[in-house]
Structures are given as C-alpha cells and as structure tokens.
C-alpha cells in the first residue's frame, strides 16, 4: 500500500468518526456530506487497488522472451 492509499484510507476513517459524532450531536442531516465524502474516498482507494492489480495481471501474462527454459 502506497502513502497516497494509506492517506486516503485514514482520511476516510476520520470522516466516518467525525460523521458519527455529528450524527449523535446534530442529527444525520448535518453529517450526511461527511459520510458521502468518506464513501467517495473509499471507492477511490478501491479503484486505485484494482488498477494496480490489473497492471500486475498484465505483466504476469506476458510471454517470456527468449527460447527454451533450461532447468539444471
């Protein structure tokens, strides 16, 4: 996990905690934007993870250049 991913995940967690606090104090109407922003950040983290996994999958499926593989 890269620094950007860890930061996004931490910010999303902080927004969820603040949103829960605001829900208990002021109601769901005041905390709704925080929850939606946190969900957006979580989707962004998932998108970044899927892109990395897709790149790894592409690289591992490429044929090896060269001839025959020797086993000693």
PDB file of N, CA, C and O in Angstrom, chain B, residues numbered from 101:
ATOM      1  N   UNK B 101       0.848  -1.174   0.000  1.00  0.00           N
ATOM      2  CA  UNK B 101       0.000   0.000   0.000  1.00  0.00           C
ATOM      3  C   UNK B 101       0.890   1.233   0.000  1.00  0.00           C
ATOM      4  O   UNK B 101       1.801   1.363   0.818  1.00  0.00           O
ATOM      5  N   UNK B 102       0.611   2.124  -0.922  1.00  0.00           N
ATOM      6  CA  UNK B 102       1.411   3.335  -1.039  1.00  0.00           C
ATOM      7  C   UNK B 102       0.933   4.385  -0.037  1.00  0.00           C
ATOM      8  O   UNK B 102      -0.107   4.239   0.605  1.00  0.00           O
ATOM      9  N   UNK B 103       1.722   5.433   0.069  1.00  0.00           N
ATOM     10  CA  UNK B 103       1.412   6.506   1.009  1.00  0.00           C
ATOM     11  C   UNK B 103       0.090   7.181   0.675  1.00  0.00           C
ATOM     12  O   UNK B 103      -0.674   7.534   1.573  1.00  0.00           O
ATOM     13  N   UNK B 104      -0.183   7.362  -0.608  1.00  0.00           N
ATOM     14  CA  UNK B 104      -1.438   8.011  -1.014  1.00  0.00           C
ATOM     15  C   UNK B 104      -2.633   7.162  -0.590  1.00  0.00           C
ATOM     16  O   UNK B 104      -3.625   7.687  -0.083  1.00  0.00           O
ATOM     17  N   UNK B 105      -2.535   5.848  -0.799  1.00  0.00           N
ATOM     18  CA  UNK B 105      -3.630   4.955  -0.417  1.00  0.00           C
ATOM     19  C   UNK B 105      -3.844   4.974   1.100  1.00  0.00           C
ATOM     20  O   UNK B 105      -4.980   5.020   1.573  1.00  0.00           O
ATOM     21  N   UNK B 106      -2.761   4.938   1.845  1.00  0.00           N
ATOM     22  CA  UNK B 106      -2.868   4.969   3.306  1.00  0.00           C
ATOM     23  C   UNK B 106      -3.466   6.296   3.778  1.00  0.00           C
ATOM     24  O   UNK B 106      -4.259   6.327   4.719  1.00  0.00           O
ATOM     25  N   UNK B 107      -3.085   7.375   3.127  1.00  0.00           N
ATOM     26  CA  UNK B 107      -3.629   8.688   3.494  1.00  0.00           C
ATOM     27  C   UNK B 107      -5.123   8.772   3.197  1.00  0.00           C
ATOM     28  O   UNK B 107      -5.901   9.255   4.020  1.00  0.00           O
ATOM     29  N   UNK B 108      -5.517   8.296   2.012  1.00  0.00           N
ATOM     30  CA  UNK B 108      -6.933   8.325   1.662  1.00  0.00           C
ATOM     31  C   UNK B 108      -7.761   7.476   2.626  1.00  0.00           C
ATOM     32  O   UNK B 108      -8.855   7.869   3.031  1.00  0.00           O
ATOM     33  N   UNK B 109      -7.231   6.319   2.985  1.00  0.00           N
ATOM     34  CA  UNK B 109      -7.937   5.448   3.916  1.00  0.00           C
ATOM     35  C   UNK B 109      -8.049   6.100   5.296  1.00  0.00           C
ATOM     36  O   UNK B 109      -9.087   5.997   5.950  1.00  0.00           O
ATOM     37  N   UNK B 110      -6.988   6.767   5.735  1.00  0.00           N
ATOM     38  CA  UNK B 110      -7.008   7.439   7.032  1.00  0.00           C
ATOM     39  C   UNK B 110      -7.989   8.607   7.049  1.00  0.00           C
ATOM     40  O   UNK B 110      -8.705   8.813   8.028  1.00  0.00           O
ATOM     41  N   UNK B 111      -8.014   9.358   5.971  1.00  0.00           N
ATOM     42  CA  UNK B 111      -8.948  10.492   5.893  1.00  0.00           C
ATOM     43  C   UNK B 111     -10.385   9.990   5.884  1.00  0.00           C
ATOM     44  O   UNK B 111     -11.254  10.577   6.530  1.00  0.00           O
ATOM     45  N   UNK B 112     -10.640   8.903   5.153  1.00  0.00           N
ATOM     46  CA  UNK B 112     -11.988   8.333   5.121  1.00  0.00           C
ATOM     47  C   UNK B 112     -12.414   7.870   6.515  1.00  0.00           C
ATOM     48  O   UNK B 112     -13.551   8.102   6.927  1.00  0.00           O
ATOM     49  N   UNK B 113     -11.511   7.221   7.236  1.00  0.00           N
ATOM     50  CA  UNK B 113     -11.821   6.781   8.595  1.00  0.00           C
ATOM     51  C   UNK B 113     -12.094   7.968   9.513  1.00  0.00           C
ATOM     52  O   UNK B 113     -13.025   7.933  10.318  1.00  0.00           O
ATOM     53  N   UNK B 114     -11.290   9.009   9.393  1.00  0.00           N
ATOM     54  CA  UNK B 114     -11.505  10.204  10.221  1.00  0.00           C
ATOM     55  C   UNK B 114     -12.851  10.847   9.909  1.00  0.00           C
ATOM     56  O   UNK B 114     -13.549  11.294  10.819  1.00  0.00           O
ATOM     57  N   UNK B 115     -13.221  10.897   8.626  1.00  0.00           N
ATOM     58  CA  UNK B 115     -14.519  11.474   8.268  1.00  0.00           C
ATOM     59  C   UNK B 115     -15.670  10.643   8.806  1.00  0.00           C
ATOM     60  O   UNK B 115     -16.702  11.193   9.191  1.00  0.00           O
ATOM     61  N   UNK B 116     -15.511   9.333   8.839  1.00  0.00           N
ATOM     62  CA  UNK B 116     -16.561   8.482   9.402  1.00  0.00           C
ATOM     63  C   UNK B 116     -16.713   8.737  10.894  1.00  0.00           C
ATOM     64  O   UNK B 116     -17.833   8.813  11.400  1.00  0.00           O
ATOM     65  N   UNK B 117     -15.599   8.870  11.600  1.00  0.00           N
ATOM     66  CA  UNK B 117     -15.661   9.131  13.044  1.00  0.00           C
ATOM     67  C   UNK B 117     -16.303  10.488  13.308  1.00  0.00           C
ATOM     68  O   UNK B 117     -17.158  10.612  14.186  1.00  0.00           O
ATOM     69  N   UNK B 118     -15.896  11.504  12.553  1.00  0.00           N
ATOM     70  CA  UNK B 118     -16.487  12.839  12.732  1.00  0.00           C
ATOM     71  C   UNK B 118     -17.971  12.809  12.360  1.00  0.00           C
ATOM     72  O   UNK B 118     -18.792  13.446  13.019  1.00  0.00           O
ATOM     73  N   UNK B 119     -18.306  12.074  11.314  1.00  0.00           N
ATOM     74  CA  UNK B 119     -19.710  11.946  10.908  1.00  0.00           C
ATOM     75  C   UNK B 119     -20.551  11.285  11.979  1.00  0.00           C
ATOM     76  O   UNK B 119     -21.684  11.700  12.223  1.00  0.00           O
ATOM     77  N   UNK B 120     -20.008  10.255  12.624  1.00  0.00           N
ATOM     78  CA  UNK B 120     -20.751   9.609  13.723  1.00  0.00           C
ATOM     79  C   UNK B 120     -20.967  10.577  14.881  1.00  0.00           C
ATOM     80  O   UNK B 120     -22.043  10.618  15.478  1.00  0.00           O
ATOM     81  N   UNK B 121     -19.941  11.347  15.189  1.00  0.00           N
ATOM     82  CA  UNK B 121     -20.083  12.333  16.266  1.00  0.00           C
ATOM     83  C   UNK B 121     -21.144  13.371  15.915  1.00  0.00           C
ATOM     84  O   UNK B 121     -21.990  13.710  16.743  1.00  0.00           O
ATOM     85  N   UNK B 122     -21.093  13.876  14.672  1.00  0.00           N
ATOM     86  CA  UNK B 122     -22.070  14.878  14.258  1.00  0.00           C
ATOM     87  C   UNK B 122     -23.485  14.296  14.209  1.00  0.00           C
ATOM     88  O   UNK B 122     -24.454  15.015  14.449  1.00  0.00           O
ATOM     89  N   UNK B 123     -23.612  13.016  13.904  1.00  0.00           N
ATOM     90  CA  UNK B 123     -24.925  12.377  13.913  1.00  0.00           C
ATOM     91  C   UNK B 123     -25.505  12.361  15.318  1.00  0.00           C
ATOM     92  O   UNK B 123     -26.689  12.638  15.508  1.00  0.00           O
ATOM     93  N   UNK B 124     -24.679  12.039  16.296  1.00  0.00           N
ATOM     94  CA  UNK B 124     -25.175  11.991  17.680  1.00  0.00           C
ATOM     95  C   UNK B 124     -25.487  13.382  18.212  1.00  0.00           C
ATOM     96  O   UNK B 124     -26.411  13.544  19.010  1.00  0.00           O
ATOM     97  N   UNK B 125     -24.731  14.386  17.782  1.00  0.00           N
ATOM     98  CA  UNK B 125     -24.935  15.742  18.308  1.00  0.00           C
ATOM     99  C   UNK B 125     -26.029  16.494  17.558  1.00  0.00           C
ATOM    100  O   UNK B 125     -26.932  17.059  18.175  1.00  0.00           O
ATOM    101  N   UNK B 126     -25.948  16.501  16.218  1.00  0.00           N
ATOM    102  CA  UNK B 126     -26.836  17.355  15.422  1.00  0.00           C
ATOM    103  C   UNK B 126     -27.856  16.605  14.578  1.00  0.00           C
ATOM    104  O   UNK B 126     -28.836  17.200  14.128  1.00  0.00           O
ATOM    105  N   UNK B 127     -27.649  15.324  14.355  1.00  0.00           N
ATOM    106  CA  UNK B 127     -28.555  14.565  13.507  1.00  0.00           C
ATOM    107  C   UNK B 127     -27.901  14.196  12.187  1.00  0.00           C
ATOM    108  O   UNK B 127     -26.833  14.699  11.835  1.00  0.00           O
ATOM    109  N   UNK B 128     -28.566  13.310  11.469  1.00  0.00           N
ATOM    110  CA  UNK B 128     -27.992  12.754  10.240  1.00  0.00           C
ATOM    111  C   UNK B 128     -27.899  13.792   9.128  1.00  0.00           C
ATOM    112  O   UNK B 128     -27.040  13.676   8.255  1.00  0.00           O
ATOM    113  N   UNK B 129     -28.744  14.780   9.141  1.00  0.00           N
ATOM    114  CA  UNK B 129     -28.729  15.795   8.088  1.00  0.00           C
ATOM    115  C   UNK B 129     -27.436  16.581   8.035  1.00  0.00           C
ATOM    116  O   UNK B 129     -26.997  16.967   6.952  1.00  0.00           O
ATOM    117  N   UNK B 130     -26.816  16.828   9.175  1.00  0.00           N
ATOM    118  CA  UNK B 130     -25.575  17.579   9.215  1.00  0.00           C
ATOM    119  C   UNK B 130     -24.362  16.706   8.878  1.00  0.00           C
ATOM    120  O   UNK B 130     -23.348  17.210   8.396  1.00  0.00           O
ATOM    121  N   UNK B 131     -24.466  15.426   9.126  1.00  0.00           N
ATOM    122  CA  UNK B 131     -23.307  14.559   8.904  1.00  0.00           C
ATOM    123  C   UNK B 131     -23.345  13.834   7.560  1.00  0.00           C
ATOM    124  O   UNK B 131     -22.368  13.187   7.183  1.00  0.00           O
ATOM    125  N   UNK B 132     -24.440  13.930   6.845  1.00  0.00           N
ATOM    126  CA  UNK B 132     -24.580  13.228   5.564  1.00  0.00           C
ATOM    127  C   UNK B 132     -23.457  13.555   4.578  1.00  0.00           C
ATOM    128  O   UNK B 132     -22.905  12.633   3.978  1.00  0.00           O
ATOM    129  N   UNK B 133     -23.092  14.839   4.383  1.00  0.00           N
ATOM    130  CA  UNK B 133     -21.989  15.125   3.439  1.00  0.00           C
ATOM    131  C   UNK B 133     -20.665  14.467   3.842  1.00  0.00           C
ATOM    132  O   UNK B 133     -19.894  14.049   2.978  1.00  0.00           O
ATOM    133  N   UNK B 134     -20.405  14.377   5.121  1.00  0.00           N
ATOM    134  CA  UNK B 134     -19.164  13.735   5.559  1.00  0.00           C
ATOM    135  C   UNK B 134     -19.161  12.253   5.226  1.00  0.00           C
ATOM    136  O   UNK B 134     -18.147  11.712   4.785  1.00  0.00           O
ATOM    137  N   UNK B 135     -20.305  11.592   5.438  1.00  0.00           N
ATOM    138  CA  UNK B 135     -20.390  10.172   5.106  1.00  0.00           C
ATOM    139  C   UNK B 135     -20.236   9.951   3.604  1.00  0.00           C
ATOM    140  O   UNK B 135     -19.565   9.007   3.186  1.00  0.00           O
ATOM    141  N   UNK B 136     -20.842  10.804   2.794  1.00  0.00           N
ATOM    142  CA  UNK B 136     -20.750  10.645   1.345  1.00  0.00           C
ATOM    143  C   UNK B 136     -19.325  10.887   0.856  1.00  0.00           C
ATOM    144  O   UNK B 136     -18.851  10.189  -0.041  1.00  0.00           O
ATOM    145  N   UNK B 137     -18.647  11.861   1.433  1.00  0.00           N
ATOM    146  CA  UNK B 137     -17.256  12.115   1.061  1.00  0.00           C
ATOM    147  C   UNK B 137     -16.374  10.936   1.459  1.00  0.00           C
ATOM    148  O   UNK B 137     -15.468  10.560   0.716  1.00  0.00           O
ATOM    149  N   UNK B 138     -16.634  10.355   2.623  1.00  0.00           N
ATOM    150  CA  UNK B 138     -15.870   9.191   3.083  1.00  0.00           C
ATOM    151  C   UNK B 138     -16.103   8.000   2.149  1.00  0.00           C
ATOM    152  O   UNK B 138     -15.160   7.283   1.816  1.00  0.00           O
ATOM    153  N   UNK B 139     -17.332   7.789   1.733  1.00  0.00           N
ATOM    154  CA  UNK B 139     -17.635   6.692   0.811  1.00  0.00           C
ATOM    155  C   UNK B 139     -16.947   6.933  -0.536  1.00  0.00           C
ATOM    156  O   UNK B 139     -16.438   5.996  -1.150  1.00  0.00           O
ATOM    157  N   UNK B 140     -16.933   8.171  -0.985  1.00  0.00           N
ATOM    158  CA  UNK B 140     -16.230   8.509  -2.231  1.00  0.00           C
ATOM    159  C   UNK B 140     -14.745   8.204  -2.140  1.00  0.00           C
ATOM    160  O   UNK B 140     -14.157   7.676  -3.084  1.00  0.00           O
ATOM    161  N   UNK B 141     -14.139   8.534  -1.011  1.00  0.00           N
ATOM    162  CA  UNK B 141     -12.722   8.228  -0.817  1.00  0.00           C
ATOM    163  C   UNK B 141     -12.474   6.721  -0.792  1.00  0.00           C
ATOM    164  O   UNK B 141     -11.473   6.246  -1.328  1.00  0.00           O
ATOM    165  N   UNK B 142     -13.378   5.974  -0.176  1.00  0.00           N
ATOM    166  CA  UNK B 142     -13.226   4.521  -0.146  1.00  0.00           C
ATOM    167  C   UNK B 142     -13.347   3.922  -1.554  1.00  0.00           C
ATOM    168  O   UNK B 142     -12.617   2.991  -1.892  1.00  0.00           O
ATOM    169  N   UNK B 143     -14.256   4.447  -2.366  1.00  0.00           N
ATOM    170  CA  UNK B 143     -14.352   3.997  -3.752  1.00  0.00           C
ATOM    171  C   UNK B 143     -13.074   4.323  -4.529  1.00  0.00           C
ATOM    172  O   UNK B 143     -12.630   3.532  -5.362  1.00  0.00           O
ATOM    173  N   UNK B 144     -12.490   5.481  -4.255  1.00  0.00           N
ATOM    174  CA  UNK B 144     -11.256   5.894  -4.928  1.00  0.00           C
ATOM    175  C   UNK B 144     -10.104   4.950  -4.570  1.00  0.00           C
ATOM    176  O   UNK B 144      -9.313   4.571  -5.433  1.00  0.00           O
ATOM    177  N   UNK B 145     -10.019   4.578  -3.298  1.00  0.00           N
ATOM    178  CA  UNK B 145      -8.989   3.632  -2.864  1.00  0.00           C
ATOM    179  C   UNK B 145      -9.183   2.292  -3.577  1.00  0.00           C
ATOM    180  O   UNK B 145      -8.215   1.687  -4.037  1.00  0.00           O
ATOM    181  N   UNK B 146     -10.420   1.835  -3.667  1.00  0.00           N
ATOM    182  CA  UNK B 146     -10.695   0.565  -4.346  1.00  0.00           C
ATOM    183  C   UNK B 146     -10.332   0.645  -5.823  1.00  0.00           C
ATOM    184  O   UNK B 146      -9.797  -0.316  -6.375  1.00  0.00           O
ATOM    185  N   UNK B 147     -10.612   1.765  -6.469  1.00  0.00           N
ATOM    186  CA  UNK B 147     -10.266   1.960  -7.872  1.00  0.00           C
ATOM    187  C   UNK B 147      -8.755   1.894  -8.065  1.00  0.00           C
ATOM    188  O   UNK B 147      -8.274   1.262  -9.005  1.00  0.00           O
ATOM    189  N   UNK B 148      -8.007   2.544  -7.177  1.00  0.00           N
ATOM    190  CA  UNK B 148      -6.544   2.511  -7.261  1.00  0.00           C
ATOM    191  C   UNK B 148      -6.014   1.093  -7.072  1.00  0.00           C
ATOM    192  O   UNK B 148      -5.087   0.681  -7.770  1.00  0.00           O
ATOM    193  N   UNK B 149      -6.588   0.349  -6.142  1.00  0.00           N
ATOM    194  CA  UNK B 149      -6.153  -1.035  -5.917  1.00  0.00           C
ATOM    195  C   UNK B 149      -6.433  -1.903  -7.139  1.00  0.00           C
ATOM    196  O   UNK B 149      -5.595  -2.715  -7.532  1.00  0.00           O
ATOM    197  N   UNK B 150      -7.604  -1.733  -7.737  1.00  0.00           N
ATOM    198  CA  UNK B 150      -7.955  -2.524  -8.916  1.00  0.00           C
ATOM    199  C   UNK B 150      -7.028  -2.227 -10.091  1.00  0.00           C
ATOM    200  O   UNK B 150      -6.672  -3.138 -10.839  1.00  0.00           O
ATOM    201  N   UNK B 151      -6.629  -0.956 -10.265  1.00  0.00           N
ATOM    202  CA  UNK B 151      -5.705  -0.609 -11.338  1.00  0.00           C
ATOM    203  C   UNK B 151      -4.350  -1.276 -11.132  1.00  0.00           C
ATOM    204  O   UNK B 151      -3.755  -1.775 -12.087  1.00  0.00           O
ATOM    205  N   UNK B 152      -3.860  -1.289  -9.898  1.00  0.00           N
ATOM    206  CA  UNK B 152      -2.575  -1.926  -9.608  1.00  0.00           C
ATOM    207  C   UNK B 152      -2.658  -3.422  -9.861  1.00  0.00           C
ATOM    208  O   UNK B 152      -1.750  -3.999 -10.459  1.00  0.00           O
ATOM    209  N   UNK B 153      -3.733  -4.058  -9.413  1.00  0.00           N
ATOM    210  CA  UNK B 153      -3.889  -5.492  -9.630  1.00  0.00           C
ATOM    211  C   UNK B 153      -3.992  -5.821 -11.114  1.00  0.00           C
ATOM    212  O   UNK B 153      -3.479  -6.849 -11.557  1.00  0.00           O
ATOM    213  N   UNK B 154      -4.647  -4.965 -11.882  1.00  0.00           N
ATOM    214  CA  UNK B 154      -4.778  -5.179 -13.319  1.00  0.00           C
ATOM    215  C   UNK B 154      -3.416  -5.076 -14.009  1.00  0.00           C
ATOM    216  O   UNK B 154      -3.113  -5.862 -14.907  1.00  0.00           O
ATOM    217  N   UNK B 155      -2.598  -4.110 -13.594  1.00  0.00           N
ATOM    218  CA  UNK B 155      -1.264  -3.972 -14.169  1.00  0.00           C
ATOM    219  C   UNK B 155      -0.400  -5.182 -13.839  1.00  0.00           C
ATOM    220  O   UNK B 155       0.347  -5.663 -14.692  1.00  0.00           O
ATOM    221  N   UNK B 156      -0.495  -5.672 -12.620  1.00  0.00           N
ATOM    222  CA  UNK B 156       0.269  -6.859 -12.232  1.00  0.00           C
ATOM    223  C   UNK B 156      -0.176  -8.063 -13.059  1.00  0.00           C
ATOM    224  O   UNK B 156       0.650  -8.871 -13.482  1.00  0.00           O
ATOM    225  N   UNK B 157      -1.466  -8.176 -13.282  1.00  0.00           N
ATOM    226  CA  UNK B 157      -2.003  -9.289 -14.056  1.00  0.00           C
ATOM    227  C   UNK B 157      -1.512  -9.235 -15.507  1.00  0.00           C
ATOM    228  O   UNK B 157      -1.179 -10.265 -16.092  1.00  0.00           O
ATOM    229  N   UNK B 158      -1.470  -8.020 -16.086  1.00  0.00           N
ATOM    230  CA  UNK B 158      -0.993  -7.865 -17.450  1.00  0.00           C
ATOM    231  C   UNK B 158       0.475  -8.261 -17.559  1.00  0.00           C
ATOM    232  O   UNK B 158       0.861  -8.953 -18.501  1.00  0.00           O
ATOM    233  N   UNK B 159       1.291  -7.832 -16.610  1.00  0.00           N
ATOM    234  CA  UNK B 159       2.724  -8.128 -16.661  1.00  0.00           C
ATOM    235  C   UNK B 159       2.999  -9.615 -16.481  1.00  0.00           C
ATOM    236  O   UNK B 159       3.924 -10.150 -17.092  1.00  0.00           O
ATOM    237  N   UNK B 160       2.222 -10.275 -15.666  1.00  0.00           N
ATOM    238  CA  UNK B 160       2.476 -11.691 -15.432  1.00  0.00           C
ATOM    239  C   UNK B 160       1.987 -12.558 -16.590  1.00  0.00           C
ATOM    240  O   UNK B 160       2.426 -13.700 -16.725  1.00  0.00           O
ATOM    241  N   UNK B 161       1.091 -12.042 -17.425  1.00  0.00           N
ATOM    242  CA  UNK B 161       0.572 -12.835 -18.536  1.00  0.00           C
ATOM    243  C   UNK B 161       1.387 -12.647 -19.814  1.00  0.00           C
ATOM    244  O   UNK B 161       1.118 -13.317 -20.811  1.00  0.00           O
ATOM    245  N   UNK B 162       2.380 -11.750 -19.809  1.00  0.00           N
ATOM    246  CA  UNK B 162       3.210 -11.554 -20.993  1.00  0.00           C
ATOM    247  C   UNK B 162       4.130 -12.763 -21.173  1.00  0.00           C
ATOM    248  O   UNK B 162       4.648 -13.309 -20.199  1.00  0.00           O
ATOM    249  N   UNK B 163       4.326 -13.172 -22.422  1.00  0.00           N
ATOM    250  CA  UNK B 163       5.235 -14.302 -22.649  1.00  0.00           C
ATOM    251  C   UNK B 163       6.682 -13.900 -22.362  1.00  0.00           C
ATOM    252  O   UNK B 163       7.062 -12.739 -22.513  1.00  0.00           O
ATOM    253  N   UNK B 164       7.460 -14.865 -21.953  1.00  0.00           N
ATOM    254  CA  UNK B 164       8.866 -14.626 -21.653  1.00  0.00           C
ATOM    255  C   UNK B 164       9.637 -14.629 -22.954  1.00  0.00           C
ATOM    256  O   UNK B 164       9.504 -15.550 -23.760  1.00  0.00           O
ATOM    257  N   UNK B 165      10.455 -13.589 -23.165  1.00  0.00           N
ATOM    258  CA  UNK B 165      11.266 -13.515 -24.378  1.00  0.00           C
ATOM    259  C   UNK B 165      12.451 -14.449 -24.222  1.00  0.00           C
ATOM    260  O   UNK B 165      12.976 -14.650 -23.127  1.00  0.00           O
ATOM    261  N   UNK B 166      12.838 -14.989 -25.302  1.00  0.00           N
ATOM    262  CA  UNK B 166      13.952 -15.924 -25.279  1.00  0.00           C
ATOM    263  C   UNK B 166      13.512 -17.229 -25.879  1.00  0.00           C
ATOM    264  O   UNK B 166      12.472 -17.314 -26.533  1.00  0.00           O
ATOM    265  N   UNK B 167      14.282 -18.207 -25.661  1.00  0.00           N
ATOM    266  CA  UNK B 167      13.972 -19.511 -26.227  1.00  0.00           C
ATOM    267  C   UNK B 167      13.396 -20.437 -25.187  1.00  0.00           C
ATOM    268  O   UNK B 167      12.462 -20.109 -24.456  1.00  0.00           O
ATOM    269  N   UNK B 168      13.990 -21.595 -25.156  1.00  0.00           N
ATOM    270  CA  UNK B 168      13.531 -22.602 -24.230  1.00  0.00           C
ATOM    271  C   UNK B 168      14.046 -22.297 -22.824  1.00  0.00           C
ATOM    272  O   UNK B 168      15.081 -21.652 -22.651  1.00  0.00           O
ATOM    273  N   UNK B 169      13.331 -22.756 -21.863  1.00  0.00           N
ATOM    274  CA  UNK B 169      13.756 -22.573 -20.470  1.00  0.00           C
ATOM    275  C   UNK B 169      14.572 -23.782 -20.068  1.00  0.00           C
ATOM    276  O   UNK B 169      14.124 -24.920 -20.204  1.00  0.00           O
ATOM    277  N   UNK B 170      15.764 -23.533 -19.577  1.00  0.00           N
ATOM    278  CA  UNK B 170      16.634 -24.625 -19.134  1.00  0.00           C
ATOM    279  C   UNK B 170      16.445 -24.859 -17.649  1.00  0.00           C
ATOM    280  O   UNK B 170      16.379 -23.925 -16.850  1.00  0.00           O
ATOM    281  N   UNK B 171      16.364 -26.085 -17.319  1.00  0.00           N
ATOM    282  CA  UNK B 171      16.280 -26.458 -15.907  1.00  0.00           C
ATOM    283  C   UNK B 171      17.508 -27.291 -15.586  1.00  0.00           C
ATOM    284  O   UNK B 171      17.723 -28.350 -16.176  1.00  0.00           O
ATOM    285  N   UNK B 172      18.310 -26.809 -14.652  1.00  0.00           N
ATOM    286  CA  UNK B 172      19.544 -27.526 -14.283  1.00  0.00           C
ATOM    287  C   UNK B 172      19.299 -28.445 -13.150  1.00  0.00           C
ATOM    288  O   UNK B 172      20.218 -29.131 -12.703  1.00  0.00           O
TER     289      UNK B 172
END
